[in-house]
Every structure is written in structure tokens, then in C-alpha cells.
mmCIF file of C-alpha atoms in Angstrom:
data_model
loop_
_atom_site.group_PDB
_atom_site.id
_atom_site.type_symbol
_atom_site.label_atom_id
_atom_site.label_comp_id
_atom_site.label_asym_id
_atom_site.label_seq_id
_atom_site.Cartn_x
_atom_site.Cartn_y
_atom_site.Cartn_z
ATOM 1 C CA ASN O 8 121.445 100.911 130.411
ATOM 2 C CA ALA O 9 123.838 100.286 127.559
ATOM 3 C CA GLY O 10 121.010 100.690 125.039
ATOM 4 C CA VAL O 11 121.790 99.009 121.721
ATOM 5 C CA THR O 12 125.228 97.477 121.381
ATOM 6 C CA GLN O 13 126.840 96.091 118.252
ATOM 7 C CA THR O 14 129.935 93.999 117.707
ATOM 8 C CA PRO O 15 132.342 94.139 116.026
ATOM 9 C CA LYS O 16 132.944 97.825 115.286
ATOM 10 C CA PHE O 17 135.022 97.085 112.217
ATOM 11 C CA ARG O 18 135.617 94.005 110.098
ATOM 12 C CA ILE O 19 137.354 93.151 106.851
ATOM 13 C CA LEU O 20 136.172 90.027 105.041
ATOM 14 C CA LYS O 21 137.364 88.227 101.959
ATOM 15 C CA ILE O 22 134.885 87.389 99.232
ATOM 16 C CA GLY O 23 133.009 84.223 100.106
ATOM 17 C CA GLN O 24 133.666 84.344 103.836
ATOM 18 C CA SER O 25 130.825 84.370 106.315
ATOM 19 C CA MET O 26 130.286 86.267 109.515
ATOM 20 C CA THR O 27 127.687 87.266 112.055
ATOM 21 C CA LEU O 28 127.091 90.826 113.184
ATOM 22 C CA GLN O 29 125.890 90.867 116.755
ATOM 23 C CA CYS O 30 123.220 93.185 118.123
ATOM 24 C CA THR O 31 121.942 93.291 121.682
ATOM 25 C CA GLN O 32 119.554 95.642 123.436
ATOM 26 C CA ASP O 33 118.822 95.868 127.140
ATOM 27 C CA MET O 34 115.642 97.969 126.968
ATOM 28 C CA ASN O 35 113.264 95.018 126.603
ATOM 29 C CA HIS O 36 112.112 96.345 123.245
ATOM 30 C CA ASN O 37 109.930 94.154 121.079
ATOM 31 C CA TYR O 38 110.932 95.631 117.734
ATOM 32 C CA MET O 39 114.413 95.281 116.299
ATOM 33 C CA TYR O 40 115.843 96.260 112.917
ATOM 34 C CA TRP O 41 118.910 95.940 110.741
ATOM 35 C CA TYR O 42 119.856 98.674 108.298
ATOM 36 C CA ARG O 43 122.726 99.225 105.947
ATOM 37 C CA GLN O 44 124.044 102.659 105.094
ATOM 38 C CA ASP O 45 125.892 103.165 101.854
ATOM 39 C CA PRO O 46 127.618 106.490 101.110
ATOM 40 C CA GLY O 47 125.115 109.084 99.977
ATOM 41 C CA MET O 48 122.270 106.581 100.033
ATOM 42 C CA GLY O 49 120.633 106.904 103.437
ATOM 43 C CA LEU O 50 119.619 103.848 105.431
ATOM 44 C CA LYS O 51 117.960 100.832 103.883
ATOM 45 C CA LEU O 52 116.113 98.233 105.936
ATOM 46 C CA ILE O 53 117.506 94.708 105.626
ATOM 47 C CA TYR O 54 115.404 92.729 108.116
ATOM 48 C CA TYR O 55 113.231 93.465 111.086
ATOM 49 C CA SER O 56 111.569 91.651 113.950
ATOM 50 C CA VAL O 57 108.431 92.458 115.931
ATOM 51 C CA GLY O 58 109.234 90.010 118.711
ATOM 52 C CA ALA O 59 111.139 86.889 119.651
ATOM 53 C CA GLY O 60 110.677 84.181 117.048
ATOM 54 C CA ILE O 61 109.299 86.562 114.410
ATOM 55 C CA THR O 62 111.362 88.077 111.605
ATOM 56 C CA ASP O 63 110.547 89.586 108.249
ATOM 57 C CA LYS O 64 112.324 90.955 105.200
ATOM 58 C CA GLY O 65 112.938 94.601 104.645
ATOM 59 C CA GLU O 66 113.901 96.399 101.480
ATOM 60 C CA VAL O 67 117.277 94.721 100.800
ATOM 61 C CA PRO O 68 117.319 91.219 102.393
ATOM 62 C CA ASN O 69 119.247 89.320 99.729
ATOM 63 C CA GLY O 70 122.517 87.872 100.991
ATOM 64 C CA TYR O 71 121.538 88.129 104.656
ATOM 65 C CA ASN O 72 119.791 86.076 107.289
ATOM 66 C CA VAL O 73 118.573 86.859 110.780
ATOM 67 C CA SER O 74 117.208 85.101 113.813
ATOM 68 C CA ARG O 75 115.463 86.301 116.962
ATOM 69 C CA SER O 76 115.575 83.606 119.584
ATOM 70 C CA THR O 77 115.476 86.077 122.491
ATOM 71 C CA THR O 78 114.066 89.562 123.022
ATOM 72 C CA GLU O 79 117.558 90.961 123.552
ATOM 73 C CA ASP O 80 119.501 89.591 120.574
ATOM 74 C CA PHE O 81 119.088 90.035 116.841
ATOM 75 C CA PRO O 82 122.143 88.764 114.970
ATOM 76 C CA LEU O 83 122.635 89.370 111.258
ATOM 77 C CA ARG O 84 124.328 86.652 109.263
ATOM 78 C CA LEU O 85 126.253 87.048 105.989
ATOM 79 C CA GLU O 86 126.820 83.638 104.430
ATOM 80 C CA LEU O 87 128.890 84.390 101.332
ATOM 81 C CA ALA O 88 130.309 87.878 101.571
ATOM 82 C CA ALA O 89 130.388 89.928 98.375
ATOM 83 C CA PRO O 90 131.946 93.341 97.669
ATOM 84 C CA SER O 91 128.411 94.770 97.307
ATOM 85 C CA GLN O 92 127.934 94.132 101.023
ATOM 86 C CA THR O 93 130.631 96.617 101.940
ATOM 87 C CA SER O 94 128.697 99.086 104.051
ATOM 88 C CA VAL O 95 128.008 100.392 107.531
ATOM 89 C CA TYR O 96 125.445 98.282 109.344
ATOM 90 C CA PHE O 97 123.163 99.683 112.019
ATOM 91 C CA CYS O 98 120.979 97.796 114.413
ATOM 92 C CA ALA O 99 118.053 99.535 116.070
ATOM 93 C CA SER O 100 115.305 98.700 118.508
ATOM 94 C CA SER O 101 112.038 100.270 119.590
ATOM 95 C CA GLN O 102 109.286 99.690 122.116
ATOM 96 C CA THR O 103 106.690 101.273 119.896
ATOM 97 C CA VAL O 104 106.879 102.091 116.229
ATOM 98 C CA ASN O 105 107.440 105.744 116.977
ATOM 99 C CA GLU O 106 111.056 105.980 118.072
ATOM 100 C CA GLN O 107 113.951 103.760 117.141
ATOM 101 C CA PHE O 108 117.156 103.613 119.173
ATOM 102 C CA PHE O 109 120.262 102.938 117.165
ATOM 103 C CA GLY O 110 123.493 101.133 117.858
ATOM 104 C CA PRO O 111 126.899 102.641 117.022
ATOM 105 C CA GLY O 112 127.246 100.693 113.779
ATOM 106 C CA THR O 113 129.574 98.089 112.284
ATOM 107 C CA ARG O 114 131.801 99.087 109.374
ATOM 108 C CA LEU O 115 132.233 96.095 107.074
ATOM 109 C CA THR O 116 134.589 95.902 104.110
ATOM 110 C CA VAL O 117 134.551 92.952 101.723
ATOM 111 C CA LEU O 118 137.632 92.594 99.545
ATOM 112 C CA ALA A 14 105.366 102.562 97.542
ATOM 113 C CA GLN A 15 106.709 105.025 100.041
ATOM 114 C CA ARG A 16 109.539 107.396 99.291
ATOM 115 C CA VAL A 17 111.370 110.184 101.074
ATOM 116 C CA THR A 18 113.307 112.812 99.196
ATOM 117 C CA GLN A 19 115.855 115.182 100.683
ATOM 118 C CA PRO A 20 116.941 117.305 97.736
ATOM 119 C CA GLU A 21 120.026 118.808 99.357
ATOM 120 C CA LYS A 22 123.041 116.637 100.112
ATOM 121 C CA LEU A 23 124.909 119.537 101.649
ATOM 122 C CA LEU A 24 123.721 122.735 103.308
ATOM 123 C CA SER A 25 126.029 125.372 104.678
ATOM 124 C CA VAL A 26 124.919 128.416 106.702
ATOM 125 C CA PHE A 27 126.488 130.917 109.047
ATOM 126 C CA LYS A 28 125.878 130.952 112.770
ATOM 127 C CA GLY A 29 122.739 132.937 113.600
ATOM 128 C CA ALA A 30 121.223 132.491 110.146
ATOM 129 C CA PRO A 31 117.926 130.682 109.606
ATOM 130 C CA VAL A 32 118.119 127.136 108.336
ATOM 131 C CA GLU A 33 115.626 124.965 106.508
ATOM 132 C CA LEU A 34 116.263 121.349 105.612
ATOM 133 C CA LYS A 35 113.833 120.123 103.002
ATOM 134 C CA CYS A 36 111.990 116.843 103.034
ATOM 135 C CA ASN A 37 109.290 115.649 100.643
ATOM 136 C CA TYR A 38 107.510 112.336 100.819
ATOM 137 C CA SER A 39 105.356 110.053 98.759
ATOM 138 C CA TYR A 40 102.901 107.797 100.564
ATOM 139 C CA SER A 41 99.353 106.705 99.853
ATOM 140 C CA GLY A 42 98.251 106.450 103.474
ATOM 141 C CA SER A 43 98.347 108.799 106.417
ATOM 142 C CA PRO A 44 102.035 109.514 107.031
ATOM 143 C CA GLU A 45 103.984 109.577 110.256
ATOM 144 C CA LEU A 46 107.174 111.533 109.781
ATOM 145 C CA PHE A 47 110.337 111.938 111.776
ATOM 146 C CA TRP A 48 113.633 113.749 111.731
ATOM 147 C CA TYR A 49 116.687 111.830 112.903
ATOM 148 C CA VAL A 50 120.098 113.412 113.486
ATOM 149 C CA GLN A 51 123.613 112.034 113.610
ATOM 150 C CA TYR A 52 126.254 114.247 115.206
ATOM 151 C CA SER A 53 129.909 113.560 114.525
ATOM 152 C CA ARG A 54 131.055 110.341 116.200
ATOM 153 C CA GLN A 55 127.634 109.756 117.750
ATOM 154 C CA ARG A 56 124.896 107.339 116.897
ATOM 155 C CA LEU A 57 121.769 108.194 114.993
ATOM 156 C CA GLN A 58 119.039 109.550 117.265
ATOM 157 C CA LEU A 59 115.521 110.857 117.007
ATOM 158 C CA LEU A 60 115.269 114.645 116.820
ATOM 159 C CA LEU A 61 111.534 115.110 116.511
ATOM 160 C CA ARG A 62 108.329 113.558 115.202
ATOM 161 C CA HIS A 63 105.438 115.350 113.586
ATOM 162 C CA ILE A 64 102.761 113.922 115.863
ATOM 163 C CA SER A 65 104.393 115.506 118.900
ATOM 164 C CA ARG A 66 104.316 119.013 117.436
ATOM 165 C CA GLU A 67 107.251 119.848 119.656
ATOM 166 C CA SER A 68 110.338 122.007 119.330
ATOM 167 C CA ILE A 69 113.604 120.256 120.062
ATOM 168 C CA LYS A 70 116.860 122.222 120.303
ATOM 169 C CA GLY A 71 115.043 125.092 118.605
ATOM 170 C CA PHE A 72 114.039 122.969 115.602
ATOM 171 C CA THR A 73 110.474 122.616 114.397
ATOM 172 C CA ALA A 74 108.910 120.746 111.507
ATOM 173 C CA ASP A 75 105.400 121.058 110.157
ATOM 174 C CA LEU A 76 103.675 118.409 108.138
ATOM 175 C CA ASN A 77 102.152 119.902 104.997
ATOM 176 C CA LYS A 78 99.965 117.246 103.444
ATOM 177 C CA GLY A 79 99.057 119.432 100.484
ATOM 178 C CA GLU A 80 102.694 119.830 99.500
ATOM 179 C CA THR A 81 103.690 116.414 100.937
ATOM 180 C CA SER A 82 106.510 118.078 102.817
ATOM 181 C CA PHE A 83 108.002 117.952 106.288
ATOM 182 C CA HIS A 84 110.715 120.590 106.259
ATOM 183 C CA LEU A 85 112.915 121.078 109.325
ATOM 184 C CA LYS A 86 113.461 124.675 110.398
ATOM 185 C CA LYS A 87 115.423 126.654 112.927
ATOM 186 C CA PRO A 88 115.410 130.450 113.076
ATOM 187 C CA PHE A 89 118.980 130.896 114.355
ATOM 188 C CA ALA A 90 121.484 128.148 113.575
ATOM 189 C CA GLN A 91 124.219 127.294 116.077
ATOM 190 C CA GLU A 92 127.574 125.651 115.399
ATOM 191 C CA GLU A 93 126.536 122.632 117.450
ATOM 192 C CA ASP A 94 123.723 122.014 114.970
ATOM 193 C CA SER A 95 126.280 120.796 112.444
ATOM 194 C CA ALA A 96 125.335 117.184 111.761
ATOM 195 C CA MET A 97 123.771 114.783 109.293
ATOM 196 C CA TYR A 98 119.972 115.025 109.230
ATOM 197 C CA TYR A 99 117.656 112.311 107.966
ATOM 198 C CA CYS A 100 113.977 112.607 107.266
ATOM 199 C CA ALA A 101 112.055 109.348 107.741
ATOM 200 C CA LEU A 102 108.566 108.082 106.974
ATOM 201 C CA LEU A 103 106.842 105.357 108.944
ATOM 202 C CA GLY A 104 104.843 103.259 106.551
ATOM 203 C CA SER A 105 103.202 99.904 106.678
ATOM 204 C CA ASN A 106 104.475 97.017 108.777
ATOM 205 C CA TYR A 107 106.501 99.193 111.141
ATOM 206 C CA LYS A 108 109.024 100.060 108.441
ATOM 207 C CA LEU A 109 110.874 103.348 108.437
ATOM 208 C CA THR A 110 111.936 104.700 105.064
ATOM 209 C CA PHE A 111 114.816 107.150 105.268
ATOM 210 C CA GLY A 112 115.833 109.912 102.935
ATOM 211 C CA LYS A 113 119.435 110.099 101.781
ATOM 212 C CA GLY A 114 120.284 112.726 104.339
ATOM 213 C CA THR A 115 121.467 116.331 104.377
ATOM 214 C CA LEU A 116 124.798 117.313 105.878
ATOM 215 C CA LEU A 117 124.348 120.634 107.643
ATOM 216 C CA THR A 118 127.412 122.734 108.357
ATOM 217 C CA VAL A 119 127.059 125.840 110.488
ATOM 218 C CA ASN A 120 130.027 128.136 110.047
ATOM 219 C CA PRO A 121 131.209 130.537 112.778
#
């Protein structure tokens, strides 16, 4: 099992550009999550999903969108990139609410 | 609102010394608490959860509801314990709230 995979690993965007961060898990987990990690700030939940077709906002959803058309995939969309979205993004999945499995992260810089 | 506080950004100890990473929480319901760890160049992973009452890699953590704390302890630190440690609280709607993390360095 590859677990949770994320692409790309690194990306530099210009202000106003858009992009999609990909997240895939092969563990057949129902729950999936997107977090951002800013230096010294811990992880903050952006969006989460409890199953295919169901998504909900987390703590910091503004500027992002998600979809969950399949159990495996949970892409995160940035429509108009802003410098405040410079961060490391982590995707995670879980079968139950008790243990989340994390991807390796995507480092995004918006200039 | 739920909140997790890790008061120490950095903690440095010598090999063989005891280590305690502090975690305090604020939550109106019955909390479920976790410690996650991120070793250098590895992904974040679960270390232990309070409901399991287990010891992982020599680490233990006891939930103290009176003091609203969930401190992580190890009697004899090893160099391989050097990592970033996050305390996390599972609240409503399956959401995990993370503390800001403590970077533990174990010196030889």
C-alpha cells in the first residue's frame, strides 16, 4: 500500500494563479482531510470529507475548494492564489476518527 | 471552542534524561487526545492515544481531566526521539485540533 500520496511535492505560484493539489489514498478510508501548516502555528484544518460526495468546511476554508467524487481522491483547489496561502499542505485519511494517516505534504509558495 | 496549548516551542535534553512534553486543552465535552510525531524527513504519524493507555517507544501520556492536561513523558530520552511532537484533540464532527508543536532535541 502506498498509503496517502500527494502531488506535487513543491510548487511556486504567482498571485492570482490557480492550481489543484492532488491527494489519493489506497486504504479505502471514508474520512479525508486537508490541513495547512504555517511555521510555528501547528496544523489547521481546511476542509474534510466523511465519504464520497460529502465535504465540509474546517477552520480555515476561505480561498479553497474541495470535491470528493470517489473514495480514493480528495483534491484541493486554489482559485486565486494569494501570498497568505504560502504554506505546507497535508492531506490525511482515516477509517475511524481515531487515527489519521498523513501524506508527505506539498510545499506551496505564492509570489 | 476547543483549543490545544503546547507551551514549549523547543525542548532540549541530554540522552538518558527524563523528558516531559506539556499539553493542555480546553474542551467542553469529553476529550479524546492524541500525540502525533514527525521525525526529520518523514510524514506526521500517530504516536499514541489516551484511550489506548499504551506505551509506545517508551512514551506514555496520562489524561488529567482536573488539570486538563495530557503531558507526554519518557523516563530516559534517546537520540532517535528527536522530532516534532504535536498534541491533538478530537472534538465534534471528526475534527482534530492540533497544538503548535514542540521540537524535541535529544543531545548525545
